[in-house]
């Protein structure tokens, strides 16, 4: 196919023209940086298409350039329409344009997979995608969680050349990348001469420091985007080496990994998980190369990579050990012993340095960290389920397409592919140590933080299934792809929603509950609040596995219609089912329950949130109001409350204006259940819970967890259970 030679010049001219328009635009606008980068991103993608040999005919060029020009020209006037969400609508339109451009590139990308190794375009495409979205996110969200501390350490390395942060806190250097003041973290080591060291290792800040020196926070996040794009490209390298015949499956898995959450969310976050994923995947790639053709250089790179993992974060030693064990099985003999000796030397050096410099070989950790092995089985179960299924912190809720990981594992087992055993061997030690550590539920981070290191390996597990693509899998891809796209747009357009809620809900469910005045979260699994839906989704994923592996010619032809019809039915049923099903539990902390005064307790971001029984502090003259859908003519109400302070200690219950009863707790006590009924329930009445007493302090009062409602019909005996 003849490549059009004039296209690059035309696209370059269009990009320069757009840049000239933007140069006249006030830099204070929240979309300024995004629009500055947009023409260059279009140019980069267009040149990529030319490199691929794609046929860019006139309609395609116009379909790419005209909408881009329209977005740039309309951006300054977007607020004239009076919409408060104008920025979000604009970025959503940009995402739609990016999706269209990627769709046009897919056939050429498929042909480019024949190269060995895959062309750099598989690095350039996600990088362009990350970079064009970063300015909007950075403008609308300040660093949080551990990000400010990694950035402050990066700042110290870039400008002071040391890791002592005492002067950086004193001089308020955090103002270089945020406006909210920060103080040193608990657990930060302190030197004998007043030095303040970060509890975080310096390896990631060392990598970010040159880019930070050039462009501040923007440079650091751009380097994170480069590493995320490198993960996507290296994934294809490994996938094509492992399954050379699975071109289509590798391309689909690459798109899922690179262009959807959670990797997309972490492409601009200053966390160690993306570089950890890159190192782990690189080590696995070296193992693959050594299996095919042993070479000393690959052996040295493997040893170096395994040494860097614990230097990035000490807990990643578990990942390095798992990969080392796999190397022992594959390599054997002196080569494996050499790798083991190098890793042992690196870890020993790290521990000795920490002991010499900070007085603690584990630095921020302690021997108490090993007590996780004494955790109760319920913590292990919660963690194992939650990291994948939790509606706020789990992988499947972040991008429903990842649910196909379950049938993908079944497909590996069906094929007797050894990668199923390798995947278990690599991930099991780290995930087993992670599962009972419930502190990350409530931690300030995007979803699926700690297990993100294994995300490329989960994508690798999907390659065989995506390559075979039975009819059931085609249906599942279509059905799950639509909600994944919706979540992608919402999390990009509203960057604050990246950090989900820690009360058993998420921002999406929170907003839906407020809009419908109903408990929408009841249909989705939660690790913070174990409920029936948690087990439904576990069963549904097993059922999905069975359906995804089905294949027949007749089913294949009907796949799109079945997928879209099923998706539409479920999407229509779930939101509108909540306001029409009988109310059985009223959680005081839920968004659909209206509150006057009082406060949430524990606060929303309490670490290890599943360990707390959340509730609403019924302080002075507090009231709750919840719409109730009656499931019978009479009701038995069970109120779960406790008194842990002095002050107001009386609650009154009403069905609209009808008194239902009152309760008093005279002394401080643990959780108790107070039962009322059976009582007649007026049709359409709201449940009101009121704390009528007055107190001078607003931190005193009862703590109300929930009200359970059991419905009785007219012909029931009406006996209250003991």
PDB file of N, CA and C in Angstrom, residues 223-306:
ATOM      1  N   UNK A 223       6.551  11.564  33.338  1.00  0.00           N
ATOM      2  CA  UNK A 223       7.410  10.388  33.460  1.00  0.00           C
ATOM      3  C   UNK A 223       6.606   9.170  33.901  1.00  0.00           C
ATOM      4  N   UNK A 224       5.617   9.378  34.774  1.00  0.00           N
ATOM      5  CA  UNK A 224       4.748   8.262  35.150  1.00  0.00           C
ATOM      6  C   UNK A 224       3.975   7.752  33.940  1.00  0.00           C
ATOM      7  N   UNK A 225       3.542   8.669  33.071  1.00  0.00           N
ATOM      8  CA  UNK A 225       2.836   8.258  31.853  1.00  0.00           C
ATOM      9  C   UNK A 225       3.745   7.439  30.948  1.00  0.00           C
ATOM     10  N   UNK A 226       5.012   7.836  30.864  1.00  0.00           N
ATOM     11  CA  UNK A 226       5.975   7.074  30.057  1.00  0.00           C
ATOM     12  C   UNK A 226       6.106   5.653  30.596  1.00  0.00           C
ATOM     13  N   UNK A 227       6.169   5.513  31.925  1.00  0.00           N
ATOM     14  CA  UNK A 227       6.287   4.176  32.508  1.00  0.00           C
ATOM     15  C   UNK A 227       5.024   3.360  32.283  1.00  0.00           C
ATOM     16  N   UNK A 228       3.848   3.995  32.388  1.00  0.00           N
ATOM     17  CA  UNK A 228       2.599   3.270  32.140  1.00  0.00           C
ATOM     18  C   UNK A 228       2.521   2.808  30.688  1.00  0.00           C
ATOM     19  N   UNK A 229       2.921   3.674  29.748  1.00  0.00           N
ATOM     20  CA  UNK A 229       2.934   3.281  28.336  1.00  0.00           C
ATOM     21  C   UNK A 229       3.954   2.175  28.089  1.00  0.00           C
ATOM     22  N   UNK A 230       5.078   2.200  28.817  1.00  0.00           N
ATOM     23  CA  UNK A 230       6.076   1.136  28.687  1.00  0.00           C
ATOM     24  C   UNK A 230       5.517  -0.196  29.172  1.00  0.00           C
ATOM     25  N   UNK A 231       4.685  -0.166  30.216  1.00  0.00           N
ATOM     26  CA  UNK A 231       4.021  -1.391  30.673  1.00  0.00           C
ATOM     27  C   UNK A 231       3.163  -1.962  29.549  1.00  0.00           C
ATOM     28  N   UNK A 232       2.401  -1.095  28.868  1.00  0.00           N
ATOM     29  CA  UNK A 232       1.530  -1.557  27.779  1.00  0.00           C
ATOM     30  C   UNK A 232       2.347  -2.165  26.640  1.00  0.00           C
ATOM     31  N   UNK A 233       3.433  -1.507  26.250  1.00  0.00           N
ATOM     32  CA  UNK A 233       4.249  -2.035  25.146  1.00  0.00           C
ATOM     33  C   UNK A 233       4.944  -3.337  25.526  1.00  0.00           C
ATOM     34  N   UNK A 234       5.518  -3.383  26.732  1.00  0.00           N
ATOM     35  CA  UNK A 234       6.213  -4.591  27.165  1.00  0.00           C
ATOM     36  C   UNK A 234       5.248  -5.760  27.304  1.00  0.00           C
ATOM     37  N   UNK A 235       4.009  -5.460  27.691  1.00  0.00           N
ATOM     38  CA  UNK A 235       2.995  -6.522  27.740  1.00  0.00           C
ATOM     39  C   UNK A 235       2.853  -7.201  26.382  1.00  0.00           C
ATOM     40  N   UNK A 236       2.806  -6.400  25.317  1.00  0.00           N
ATOM     41  CA  UNK A 236       2.682  -6.983  23.983  1.00  0.00           C
ATOM     42  C   UNK A 236       3.914  -7.802  23.613  1.00  0.00           C
ATOM     43  N   UNK A 237       5.071  -7.329  24.014  1.00  0.00           N
ATOM     44  CA  UNK A 237       6.299  -8.083  23.748  1.00  0.00           C
ATOM     45  C   UNK A 237       6.196  -9.483  24.362  1.00  0.00           C
ATOM     46  N   UNK A 238       5.777  -9.531  25.648  1.00  0.00           N
ATOM     47  CA  UNK A 238       5.679 -10.818  26.341  1.00  0.00           C
ATOM     48  C   UNK A 238       4.577 -11.673  25.730  1.00  0.00           C
ATOM     49  N   UNK A 239       3.425 -11.058  25.438  1.00  0.00           N
ATOM     50  CA  UNK A 239       2.296 -11.813  24.895  1.00  0.00           C
ATOM     51  C   UNK A 239       2.640 -12.424  23.542  1.00  0.00           C
ATOM     52  N   UNK A 240       3.309 -11.676  22.689  1.00  0.00           N
ATOM     53  CA  UNK A 240       3.655 -12.185  21.361  1.00  0.00           C
ATOM     54  C   UNK A 240       4.742 -13.247  21.441  1.00  0.00           C
ATOM     55  N   UNK A 241       5.632 -13.129  22.428  1.00  0.00           N
ATOM     56  CA  UNK A 241       6.646 -14.166  22.597  1.00  0.00           C
ATOM     57  C   UNK A 241       6.021 -15.447  23.149  1.00  0.00           C
ATOM     58  N   UNK A 242       5.040 -15.277  24.032  1.00  0.00           N
ATOM     59  CA  UNK A 242       4.434 -16.449  24.669  1.00  0.00           C
ATOM     60  C   UNK A 242       3.413 -17.130  23.753  1.00  0.00           C
ATOM     61  N   UNK A 243       2.587 -16.332  23.084  1.00  0.00           N
ATOM     62  CA  UNK A 243       1.564 -16.878  22.183  1.00  0.00           C
ATOM     63  C   UNK A 243       1.709 -16.203  20.820  1.00  0.00           C
ATOM     64  N   UNK A 244       2.690 -16.584  20.025  1.00  0.00           N
ATOM     65  CA  UNK A 244       2.945 -15.888  18.747  1.00  0.00           C
ATOM     66  C   UNK A 244       1.789 -15.964  17.766  1.00  0.00           C
ATOM     67  N   UNK A 245       0.923 -16.956  17.911  1.00  0.00           N
ATOM     68  CA  UNK A 245      -0.196 -17.093  16.979  1.00  0.00           C
ATOM     69  C   UNK A 245      -1.414 -16.281  17.412  1.00  0.00           C
ATOM     70  N   UNK A 246      -1.403 -15.725  18.617  1.00  0.00           N
ATOM     71  CA  UNK A 246      -2.588 -15.062  19.171  1.00  0.00           C
ATOM     72  C   UNK A 246      -2.519 -13.555  18.955  1.00  0.00           C
ATOM     73  N   UNK A 247      -2.451 -13.113  17.699  1.00  0.00           N
ATOM     74  CA  UNK A 247      -2.335 -11.681  17.430  1.00  0.00           C
ATOM     75  C   UNK A 247      -3.560 -10.897  17.837  1.00  0.00           C
ATOM     76  N   UNK A 248      -4.737 -11.367  17.429  1.00  0.00           N
ATOM     77  CA  UNK A 248      -5.961 -10.645  17.772  1.00  0.00           C
ATOM     78  C   UNK A 248      -6.211 -10.622  19.264  1.00  0.00           C
ATOM     79  N   UNK A 249      -5.990 -11.746  19.939  1.00  0.00           N
ATOM     80  CA  UNK A 249      -6.172 -11.785  21.389  1.00  0.00           C
ATOM     81  C   UNK A 249      -5.215 -10.874  22.117  1.00  0.00           C
ATOM     82  N   UNK A 250      -3.965 -10.817  21.652  1.00  0.00           N
ATOM     83  CA  UNK A 250      -2.978  -9.938  22.285  1.00  0.00           C
ATOM     84  C   UNK A 250      -3.356  -8.475  22.118  1.00  0.00           C
ATOM     85  N   UNK A 251      -3.878  -8.115  20.942  1.00  0.00           N
ATOM     86  CA  UNK A 251      -4.257  -6.723  20.695  1.00  0.00           C
ATOM     87  C   UNK A 251      -5.426  -6.305  21.579  1.00  0.00           C
ATOM     88  N   UNK A 252      -6.434  -7.183  21.719  1.00  0.00           N
ATOM     89  CA  UNK A 252      -7.580  -6.863  22.580  1.00  0.00           C
ATOM     90  C   UNK A 252      -7.141  -6.737  24.036  1.00  0.00           C
ATOM     91  N   UNK A 253      -6.290  -7.652  24.498  1.00  0.00           N
ATOM     92  CA  UNK A 253      -5.810  -7.577  25.875  1.00  0.00           C
ATOM     93  C   UNK A 253      -4.963  -6.323  26.091  1.00  0.00           C
ATOM     94  N   UNK A 254      -4.178  -5.940  25.088  1.00  0.00           N
ATOM     95  CA  UNK A 254      -3.385  -4.701  25.174  1.00  0.00           C
ATOM     96  C   UNK A 254      -4.294  -3.488  25.331  1.00  0.00           C
ATOM     97  N   UNK A 255      -5.363  -3.428  24.530  1.00  0.00           N
ATOM     98  CA  UNK A 255      -6.290  -2.298  24.625  1.00  0.00           C
ATOM     99  C   UNK A 255      -6.956  -2.251  25.996  1.00  0.00           C
ATOM    100  N   UNK A 256      -7.337  -3.423  26.528  1.00  0.00           N
ATOM    101  CA  UNK A 256      -7.951  -3.473  27.856  1.00  0.00           C
ATOM    102  C   UNK A 256      -6.978  -2.986  28.918  1.00  0.00           C
ATOM    103  N   UNK A 257      -5.739  -3.441  28.846  1.00  0.00           N
ATOM    104  CA  UNK A 257      -4.739  -3.047  29.839  1.00  0.00           C
ATOM    105  C   UNK A 257      -4.395  -1.568  29.738  1.00  0.00           C
ATOM    106  N   UNK A 258      -4.136  -1.084  28.520  1.00  0.00           N
ATOM    107  CA  UNK A 258      -3.563   0.252  28.341  1.00  0.00           C
ATOM    108  C   UNK A 258      -4.580   1.369  28.386  1.00  0.00           C
ATOM    109  N   UNK A 259      -5.801   1.126  27.923  1.00  0.00           N
ATOM    110  CA  UNK A 259      -6.740   2.221  27.658  1.00  0.00           C
ATOM    111  C   UNK A 259      -7.967   2.213  28.542  1.00  0.00           C
ATOM    112  N   UNK A 260      -7.975   1.397  29.583  1.00  0.00           N
ATOM    113  CA  UNK A 260      -9.092   1.401  30.533  1.00  0.00           C
ATOM    114  C   UNK A 260      -8.533   1.510  31.940  1.00  0.00           C
ATOM    115  N   UNK A 261      -9.394   1.845  32.912  1.00  0.00           N
ATOM    116  CA  UNK A 261      -8.940   1.771  34.302  1.00  0.00           C
ATOM    117  C   UNK A 261      -8.625   0.313  34.659  1.00  0.00           C
ATOM    118  N   UNK A 262      -7.753   0.068  35.647  1.00  0.00           N
ATOM    119  CA  UNK A 262      -7.133   1.063  36.522  1.00  0.00           C
ATOM    120  C   UNK A 262      -5.791   1.637  36.029  1.00  0.00           C
ATOM    121  N   UNK A 263      -5.125   1.017  35.023  1.00  0.00           N
ATOM    122  CA  UNK A 263      -3.829   1.553  34.601  1.00  0.00           C
ATOM    123  C   UNK A 263      -3.971   2.988  34.113  1.00  0.00           C
ATOM    124  N   UNK A 264      -5.049   3.301  33.433  1.00  0.00           N
ATOM    125  CA  UNK A 264      -5.280   4.665  32.956  1.00  0.00           C
ATOM    126  C   UNK A 264      -5.311   5.652  34.124  1.00  0.00           C
ATOM    127  N   UNK A 265      -5.910   5.250  35.241  1.00  0.00           N
ATOM    128  CA  UNK A 265      -5.992   6.137  36.408  1.00  0.00           C
ATOM    129  C   UNK A 265      -4.625   6.350  37.045  1.00  0.00           C
ATOM    130  N   UNK A 266      -3.782   5.331  37.010  1.00  0.00           N
ATOM    131  CA  UNK A 266      -2.465   5.421  37.645  1.00  0.00           C
ATOM    132  C   UNK A 266      -1.412   6.012  36.717  1.00  0.00           C
ATOM    133  N   UNK A 267      -1.769   6.307  35.468  1.00  0.00           N
ATOM    134  CA  UNK A 267      -0.778   6.822  34.524  1.00  0.00           C
ATOM    135  C   UNK A 267      -0.296   8.222  34.887  1.00  0.00           C
ATOM    136  N   UNK A 268      -0.982   8.907  35.771  1.00  0.00           N
ATOM    137  CA  UNK A 268      -0.532  10.236  36.194  1.00  0.00           C
ATOM    138  C   UNK A 268      -0.396  10.330  37.713  1.00  0.00           C
ATOM    139  N   UNK A 269      -0.549   9.198  38.419  1.00  0.00           N
ATOM    140  CA  UNK A 269      -0.452   9.193  39.874  1.00  0.00           C
ATOM    141  C   UNK A 269       0.985   8.888  40.290  1.00  0.00           C
ATOM    142  N   UNK A 270       1.467   9.616  41.296  1.00  0.00           N
ATOM    143  CA  UNK A 270       2.831   9.401  41.781  1.00  0.00           C
ATOM    144  C   UNK A 270       2.786   8.299  42.845  1.00  0.00           C
ATOM    145  N   UNK A 271       2.694   7.064  42.379  1.00  0.00           N
ATOM    146  CA  UNK A 271       2.685   5.884  43.247  1.00  0.00           C
ATOM    147  C   UNK A 271       3.723   4.901  42.710  1.00  0.00           C
ATOM    148  N   UNK A 272       4.061   3.920  43.525  1.00  0.00           N
ATOM    149  CA  UNK A 272       5.091   2.954  43.111  1.00  0.00           C
ATOM    150  C   UNK A 272       4.504   1.796  42.310  1.00  0.00           C
ATOM    151  N   UNK A 273       3.174   1.711  42.205  1.00  0.00           N
ATOM    152  CA  UNK A 273       2.579   0.514  41.613  1.00  0.00           C
ATOM    153  C   UNK A 273       2.888   0.370  40.123  1.00  0.00           C
ATOM    154  N   UNK A 274       2.868   1.469  39.346  1.00  0.00           N
ATOM    155  CA  UNK A 274       3.161   1.366  37.916  1.00  0.00           C
ATOM    156  C   UNK A 274       4.609   0.948  37.681  1.00  0.00           C
ATOM    157  N   UNK A 275       5.609   1.598  38.290  1.00  0.00           N
ATOM    158  CA  UNK A 275       6.979   1.094  38.098  1.00  0.00           C
ATOM    159  C   UNK A 275       7.162  -0.326  38.632  1.00  0.00           C
ATOM    160  N   UNK A 276       6.432  -0.702  39.683  1.00  0.00           N
ATOM    161  CA  UNK A 276       6.519  -2.078  40.180  1.00  0.00           C
ATOM    162  C   UNK A 276       5.996  -3.059  39.136  1.00  0.00           C
ATOM    163  N   UNK A 277       4.877  -2.712  38.485  1.00  0.00           N
ATOM    164  CA  UNK A 277       4.331  -3.564  37.428  1.00  0.00           C
ATOM    165  C   UNK A 277       5.319  -3.674  36.271  1.00  0.00           C
ATOM    166  N   UNK A 278       5.982  -2.560  35.941  1.00  0.00           N
ATOM    167  CA  UNK A 278       6.956  -2.569  34.851  1.00  0.00           C
ATOM    168  C   UNK A 278       8.141  -3.475  35.182  1.00  0.00           C
ATOM    169  N   UNK A 279       8.649  -3.384  36.406  1.00  0.00           N
ATOM    170  CA  UNK A 279       9.783  -4.219  36.808  1.00  0.00           C
ATOM    171  C   UNK A 279       9.400  -5.699  36.840  1.00  0.00           C
ATOM    172  N   UNK A 280       8.230  -6.012  37.400  1.00  0.00           N
ATOM    173  CA  UNK A 280       7.805  -7.411  37.481  1.00  0.00           C
ATOM    174  C   UNK A 280       7.612  -8.000  36.087  1.00  0.00           C
ATOM    175  N   UNK A 281       7.004  -7.221  35.194  1.00  0.00           N
ATOM    176  CA  UNK A 281       6.790  -7.714  33.832  1.00  0.00           C
ATOM    177  C   UNK A 281       8.117  -7.868  33.093  1.00  0.00           C
ATOM    178  N   UNK A 282       9.040  -6.944  33.320  1.00  0.00           N
ATOM    179  CA  UNK A 282      10.352  -7.047  32.676  1.00  0.00           C
ATOM    180  C   UNK A 282      11.100  -8.289  33.163  1.00  0.00           C
ATOM    181  N   UNK A 283      10.999  -8.575  34.468  1.00  0.00           N
ATOM    182  CA  UNK A 283      11.641  -9.775  34.999  1.00  0.00           C
ATOM    183  C   UNK A 283      11.049 -11.029  34.374  1.00  0.00           C
ATOM    184  N   UNK A 284       9.738 -11.042  34.216  1.00  0.00           N
ATOM    185  CA  UNK A 284       9.093 -12.205  33.589  1.00  0.00           C
ATOM    186  C   UNK A 284       9.520 -12.336  32.126  1.00  0.00           C
ATOM    187  N   UNK A 285       9.683 -11.204  31.453  1.00  0.00           N
ATOM    188  CA  UNK A 285      10.138 -11.235  30.063  1.00  0.00           C
ATOM    189  C   UNK A 285      11.556 -11.806  29.977  1.00  0.00           C
ATOM    190  N   UNK A 286      12.426 -11.430  30.926  1.00  0.00           N
ATOM    191  CA  UNK A 286      13.778 -12.000  30.925  1.00  0.00           C
ATOM    192  C   UNK A 286      13.721 -13.517  31.137  1.00  0.00           C
ATOM    193  N   UNK A 287      12.810 -13.961  31.991  1.00  0.00           N
ATOM    194  CA  UNK A 287      12.658 -15.401  32.200  1.00  0.00           C
ATOM    195  C   UNK A 287      12.229 -16.100  30.915  1.00  0.00           C
ATOM    196  N   UNK A 288      11.322 -15.455  30.171  1.00  0.00           N
ATOM    197  CA  UNK A 288      10.880 -16.037  28.904  1.00  0.00           C
ATOM    198  C   UNK A 288      12.049 -16.119  27.918  1.00  0.00           C
ATOM    199  N   UNK A 289      12.853 -15.091  27.857  1.00  0.00           N
ATOM    200  CA  UNK A 289      13.993 -15.087  26.938  1.00  0.00           C
ATOM    201  C   UNK A 289      15.027 -16.143  27.350  1.00  0.00           C
ATOM    202  N   UNK A 290      15.252 -16.267  28.657  1.00  0.00           N
ATOM    203  CA  UNK A 290      16.211 -17.261  29.129  1.00  0.00           C
ATOM    204  C   UNK A 290      15.722 -18.682  28.863  1.00  0.00           C
ATOM    205  N   UNK A 291      14.414 -18.874  28.902  1.00  0.00           N
ATOM    206  CA  UNK A 291      13.873 -20.201  28.611  1.00  0.00           C
ATOM    207  C   UNK A 291      14.103 -20.569  27.152  1.00  0.00           C
ATOM    208  N   UNK A 292      13.997 -19.561  26.263  1.00  0.00           N
ATOM    209  CA  UNK A 292      14.156 -19.837  24.842  1.00  0.00           C
ATOM    210  C   UNK A 292      15.621 -19.865  24.412  1.00  0.00           C
ATOM    211  N   UNK A 293      16.425 -18.966  24.976  1.00  0.00           N
ATOM    212  CA  UNK A 293      17.833 -18.886  24.570  1.00  0.00           C
ATOM    213  C   UNK A 293      18.645 -18.272  25.713  1.00  0.00           C
ATOM    214  N   UNK A 294      19.254 -19.103  26.553  1.00  0.00           N
ATOM    215  CA  UNK A 294      20.015 -18.582  27.707  1.00  0.00           C
ATOM    216  C   UNK A 294      21.167 -17.680  27.275  1.00  0.00           C
ATOM    217  N   UNK A 295      21.199 -16.479  27.883  1.00  0.00           N
ATOM    218  CA  UNK A 295      22.282 -15.534  27.605  1.00  0.00           C
ATOM    219  C   UNK A 295      22.666 -14.832  28.903  1.00  0.00           C
ATOM    220  N   UNK A 296      23.955 -14.553  29.039  1.00  0.00           N
ATOM    221  CA  UNK A 296      24.432 -13.918  30.254  1.00  0.00           C
ATOM    222  C   UNK A 296      23.833 -12.548  30.494  1.00  0.00           C
ATOM    223  N   UNK A 297      23.614 -11.771  29.410  1.00  0.00           N
ATOM    224  CA  UNK A 297      23.050 -10.431  29.577  1.00  0.00           C
ATOM    225  C   UNK A 297      21.655 -10.491  30.185  1.00  0.00           C
ATOM    226  N   UNK A 298      20.820 -11.422  29.692  1.00  0.00           N
ATOM    227  CA  UNK A 298      19.462 -11.547  30.227  1.00  0.00           C
ATOM    228  C   UNK A 298      19.485 -11.993  31.683  1.00  0.00           C
ATOM    229  N   UNK A 299      20.435 -12.854  32.012  1.00  0.00           N
ATOM    230  CA  UNK A 299      20.553 -13.299  33.397  1.00  0.00           C
ATOM    231  C   UNK A 299      20.914 -12.129  34.308  1.00  0.00           C
ATOM    232  N   UNK A 300      21.814 -11.268  33.856  1.00  0.00           N
ATOM    233  CA  UNK A 300      22.177 -10.100  34.645  1.00  0.00           C
ATOM    234  C   UNK A 300      21.031  -9.120  34.802  1.00  0.00           C
ATOM    235  N   UNK A 301      20.281  -8.907  33.719  1.00  0.00           N
ATOM    236  CA  UNK A 301      19.131  -8.008  33.795  1.00  0.00           C
ATOM    237  C   UNK A 301      18.057  -8.557  34.718  1.00  0.00           C
ATOM    238  N   UNK A 302      17.853  -9.868  34.699  1.00  0.00           N
ATOM    239  CA  UNK A 302      16.886 -10.487  35.610  1.00  0.00           C
ATOM    240  C   UNK A 302      17.296 -10.250  37.058  1.00  0.00           C
ATOM    241  N   UNK A 303      18.552 -10.487  37.361  1.00  0.00           N
ATOM    242  CA  UNK A 303      19.029 -10.280  38.730  1.00  0.00           C
ATOM    243  C   UNK A 303      18.874  -8.819  39.150  1.00  0.00           C
ATOM    244  N   UNK A 304      19.232  -7.899  38.263  1.00  0.00           N
ATOM    245  CA  UNK A 304      19.115  -6.475  38.580  1.00  0.00           C
ATOM    246  C   UNK A 304      17.662  -6.086  38.832  1.00  0.00           C
ATOM    247  N   UNK A 305      16.747  -6.573  38.006  1.00  0.00           N
ATOM    248  CA  UNK A 305      15.336  -6.227  38.150  1.00  0.00           C
ATOM    249  C   UNK A 305      14.774  -6.747  39.465  1.00  0.00           C
ATOM    250  N   UNK A 306      15.103  -7.985  39.805  1.00  0.00           N
ATOM    251  CA  UNK A 306      14.616  -8.542  41.065  1.00  0.00           C
ATOM    252  C   UNK A 306      15.199  -7.793  42.262  1.00  0.00           C
TER     253      UNK A 306
END
